[in-house]
XYZ file of C-alpha atoms in Angstrom:
300
model
C -0.108 23.381 33.350
C 2.519 23.436 30.581
C 3.856 20.047 31.672
C 0.369 18.573 31.603
C -0.228 20.009 28.138
C 2.980 18.441 26.831
C 2.073 15.069 28.340
C -1.396 15.214 26.796
C -0.040 16.180 23.366
C 2.779 13.614 23.251
C 0.574 10.573 22.426
C -0.975 12.405 19.500
C 2.398 13.615 18.233
C 3.832 10.102 18.534
C 0.787 8.653 16.775
C 1.195 11.149 13.927
C 4.897 10.260 13.727
C 4.013 6.560 13.431
C 1.473 7.508 10.743
C 4.241 9.151 8.708
C 6.997 6.662 9.497
C 5.042 3.559 8.446
C 5.375 4.652 4.808
C 9.122 3.980 4.920
C 9.054 0.949 7.165
C 10.207 -1.369 4.347
C 13.592 0.369 4.398
C 14.144 -0.197 8.103
C 12.317 -3.388 9.114
C 12.454 -6.853 7.607
C 8.983 -8.380 7.011
C 8.939 -10.674 10.098
C 10.023 -7.802 12.351
C 7.532 -5.371 10.787
C 4.640 -7.794 11.382
C 5.347 -7.721 15.132
C 6.841 -4.267 15.700
C 4.177 -2.179 13.952
C 1.139 -3.715 15.740
C 2.966 -3.516 19.077
C 3.753 0.169 18.604
C 0.251 0.830 17.261
C -1.346 -0.802 20.302
C 0.915 1.174 22.655
C 0.110 4.360 20.745
C -3.639 3.728 20.918
C -3.456 3.059 24.664
C -1.508 6.285 25.221
C -4.124 8.197 23.212
C -6.846 6.696 25.429
C -4.849 7.746 28.509
C -4.554 11.252 27.045
C -8.308 11.523 26.454
C -9.108 10.200 29.927
C -6.684 12.684 31.517
C -8.073 15.614 29.510
C -11.642 14.668 30.373
C -10.891 14.159 34.067
C -8.945 17.383 34.524
C -11.270 19.519 32.381
C -14.429 18.318 34.109
C -12.868 18.982 37.512
C -12.579 22.698 36.729
C -15.355 25.286 36.873
C -14.529 27.233 33.701
C -17.306 26.402 31.201
C -15.180 26.340 27.979
C -12.674 24.002 29.635
C -15.466 21.731 30.871
C -16.791 21.651 27.300
C -13.405 20.319 26.173
C -13.777 17.550 28.749
C -17.226 16.645 27.446
C -15.890 16.489 23.884
C -13.026 14.244 25.000
C -15.473 11.865 26.713
C -17.754 11.760 23.664
C -14.870 11.106 21.269
C -13.448 8.357 23.482
C -16.808 6.628 23.904
C -17.435 6.837 20.154
C -14.096 5.184 19.314
C -14.543 2.506 21.991
C -18.020 1.640 20.666
C -16.520 1.290 17.173
C -13.756 -0.914 18.563
C -16.299 -3.177 20.270
C -18.292 -3.421 17.038
C -15.123 -4.387 15.180
C -14.330 -7.075 17.752
C -17.859 -8.495 17.507
C -17.546 -8.618 13.728
C -14.172 -10.342 14.013
C -15.523 -12.953 16.443
C -18.539 -13.634 14.216
C -16.300 -14.020 11.165
C -13.986 -16.374 13.069
C -16.937 -18.474 14.246
C -18.216 -18.920 10.687
C -14.748 -19.651 9.290
C -13.984 -22.192 12.016
C -15.888 -24.790 9.970
C -12.944 -24.854 7.556
C -10.567 -25.504 10.447
C -12.634 -28.394 11.729
C -12.810 -29.894 8.260
C -9.062 -29.511 7.762
C -8.390 -31.225 11.103
C -9.920 -34.406 9.719
C -7.646 -34.506 6.687
C -5.043 -37.240 6.373
C -1.364 -36.334 6.564
C 0.259 -35.408 3.282
C 1.455 -32.529 1.168
C -1.961 -30.861 1.470
C -2.561 -31.592 5.143
C -4.653 -28.885 6.717
C -5.931 -27.752 3.311
C -9.588 -27.551 2.323
C -10.500 -27.463 -1.356
C -13.792 -25.691 -2.036
C -15.744 -26.345 -5.225
C -15.918 -22.868 -6.733
C -14.947 -21.457 -10.150
C -13.650 -18.293 -8.474
C -9.838 -18.514 -8.141
C -9.065 -17.873 -4.494
C -6.892 -18.993 -1.578
C -6.790 -17.778 2.003
C -5.786 -18.783 5.513
C -8.345 -19.253 8.282
C -6.809 -19.291 11.795
C -9.991 -20.265 13.663
C -11.176 -23.822 14.304
C -7.625 -25.128 14.506
C -6.463 -23.372 11.326
C -6.914 -24.199 7.661
C -5.764 -23.212 4.208
C -8.738 -22.823 1.880
C -8.227 -23.170 -1.871
C -10.901 -23.139 -4.545
C -11.055 -25.570 -7.449
C -10.865 -22.552 -9.755
C -7.373 -21.778 -8.469
C -6.308 -25.443 -8.390
C -7.191 -25.777 -12.094
C -5.458 -22.518 -13.030
C -2.062 -23.135 -11.396
C 0.641 -25.724 -11.921
C 1.423 -28.156 -9.111
C 4.551 -26.176 -8.168
C 2.660 -22.875 -8.159
C -0.162 -24.365 -6.102
C 2.368 -25.664 -3.586
C 3.846 -22.150 -3.301
C 0.377 -20.700 -2.651
C -0.363 -23.304 0.020
C 3.017 -22.727 1.717
C 2.316 -18.992 1.671
C -1.018 -19.486 3.428
C 0.476 -21.936 5.922
C 3.014 -19.264 6.841
C 0.138 -16.944 7.750
C -1.109 -19.569 10.176
C 2.285 -20.531 11.582
C 3.313 -16.961 12.399
C -0.144 -15.814 13.556
C -0.315 -12.979 11.043
C -4.064 -12.618 11.536
C -3.599 -11.941 15.261
C -1.021 -9.202 14.664
C -3.138 -7.674 11.915
C -6.226 -7.576 14.111
C -4.283 -5.968 16.971
C -3.375 -3.189 14.563
C -6.953 -3.016 13.239
C -8.371 -2.457 16.735
C -5.693 0.148 17.510
C -6.580 2.001 14.301
C -10.285 1.980 15.169
C -9.468 3.661 18.483
C -6.943 6.050 16.925
C -7.786 6.881 13.266
C -4.283 8.277 12.708
C -3.049 4.681 12.725
C -5.111 3.578 9.708
C -2.121 3.624 7.268
C -0.210 1.392 9.690
C -2.779 -1.387 9.141
C -2.035 -1.425 5.413
C 1.697 -1.674 6.083
C 1.204 -4.548 8.532
C -0.900 -6.431 6.008
C 1.753 -5.851 3.364
C 4.507 -6.991 5.738
C 2.523 -10.153 6.557
C 2.221 -10.945 2.864
C 5.923 -10.288 2.286
C 6.820 -12.541 5.219
C 4.610 -15.338 3.872
C 6.095 -14.826 0.403
C 9.604 -15.308 1.743
C 8.603 -18.487 3.593
C 7.061 -19.909 0.402
C 10.091 -18.765 -1.609
C 12.291 -21.217 0.299
C 10.879 -23.785 -2.123
C 11.816 -21.593 -5.103
C 11.736 -17.818 -5.595
C 10.849 -17.956 -9.289
C 7.866 -20.273 -8.902
C 6.608 -18.288 -5.898
C 6.836 -15.094 -7.922
C 4.886 -16.567 -10.838
C 2.305 -18.105 -8.479
C 1.765 -14.714 -6.835
C 1.500 -12.887 -10.159
C -0.899 -15.403 -11.687
C -3.089 -15.582 -8.571
C -3.281 -11.788 -8.460
C -4.237 -11.572 -12.129
C -6.851 -14.304 -11.787
C -8.433 -12.505 -8.822
C -8.084 -8.972 -10.195
C -11.840 -8.452 -10.301
C -12.489 -9.939 -6.877
C -13.108 -7.593 -3.940
C -12.408 -8.428 -0.300
C -13.165 -6.298 2.778
C -10.130 -4.554 4.318
C -11.002 -5.858 7.756
C -11.493 -9.490 6.663
C -10.599 -12.064 9.303
C -9.119 -14.361 6.653
C -5.812 -13.410 5.041
C -5.848 -13.591 1.229
C -2.744 -14.469 -0.733
C -3.062 -11.390 -2.938
C -3.071 -8.756 -0.181
C -0.652 -5.864 0.180
C 1.117 -4.206 -2.738
C 1.320 -7.096 -5.213
C 3.654 -5.274 -7.603
C 6.086 -4.521 -4.760
C 5.850 -8.136 -3.586
C 6.668 -9.480 -7.060
C 9.559 -7.032 -7.361
C 10.910 -8.131 -3.971
C 10.744 -11.811 -4.945
C 12.717 -11.068 -8.105
C 15.655 -10.029 -5.918
C 17.547 -11.651 -3.045
C 15.886 -12.424 0.307
C 15.899 -9.687 2.971
C 19.034 -9.392 5.078
C 19.257 -9.521 8.842
C 17.381 -6.970 10.913
C 19.525 -3.990 11.993
C 19.907 -3.898 15.759
C 19.777 -0.091 15.910
C 16.227 -0.117 14.510
C 15.142 -2.682 17.113
C 16.625 -0.505 19.874
C 14.789 2.541 18.496
C 11.535 0.572 18.552
C 12.086 -0.483 22.169
C 12.793 3.133 23.138
C 9.587 4.258 21.395
C 7.621 1.567 23.221
C 9.092 2.691 26.545
C 8.165 6.302 25.722
C 4.550 5.315 25.058
C 4.473 3.387 28.346
C 5.971 6.206 30.422
C 3.603 8.818 28.971
C 0.575 6.558 29.509
C 1.530 5.883 33.126
C 2.132 9.588 33.756
C -1.284 10.502 32.338
C -3.015 7.788 34.339
C -1.246 9.091 37.437
C -2.631 12.559 36.689
C -6.109 11.064 36.402
C -5.691 9.260 39.707
C -4.465 12.449 41.406
C -7.559 14.342 40.253
C -10.085 11.627 41.026
C -8.512 10.418 44.260
C -6.225 13.187 45.584
C -4.023 12.373 48.550
C -4.950 13.908 51.921
C -4.226 17.624 51.911
C -3.871 17.730 48.112
C -6.326 19.800 46.058
C -7.844 17.971 43.065
C -6.489 20.598 40.669
C -2.977 20.832 42.146
C -1.728 18.636 39.350
C -2.083 21.634 36.999
C 0.327 23.821 38.944
């Protein structure tokens, strides 16, 4: 029973560790690595938490002790609740992508040039964002076009194109879904969004760090009063910690990713996988015990 308890607790402990660790991720992971590593670990963590809940529910409901069976019922209710929320989030994401795909179709008809794939919307509100659906598009409002210089506008457009090129929306949404299933992962979503913005900043900064920094600062100030939902399908150029992004652009570009951190991430991913498989094996042993094996023998 002690071994089963440890296996059940490990996903939650690992999830809590990821919750705490994500606050210092900037010191260990470069932006492009953080965009991929954090959602991957979050997804693995969420799956292991699901495996833990399924194992607890299966084992608890197989026993005759009423308090233990009650634990199983609670585990089932919690799991179903989080899965329903995850499905609702996915439906919202699909609906948002379907609406935004009109920008992608419009951008596809644009002629080649410096603003290829860019849609300019007639609106006084200064805004710019990337829409990955419908073939992908960078949407810029006339309010922002009028407010920025040509060089600053180019930096903003390159920033948004980087979101599309590196599929930042996909990685962000993977983390969003994982956090809906496992609420402990909510802070990880914010760090992934920040890492995506930092990555896009560095891509735009290849055309000039100073102009990218001023474009970011001015765009953020212009849109200071504008609110955007945290789970938006589009990626705005003023997401993440803007002050930290400006400070980072004022210094040199990030160095190369340390190999030891990558190895640690792979080990963590393997740990999540092993624990999940072990818990699923426990579930299988209880639901479909081998001939001669009692359903509860897994607890011995």
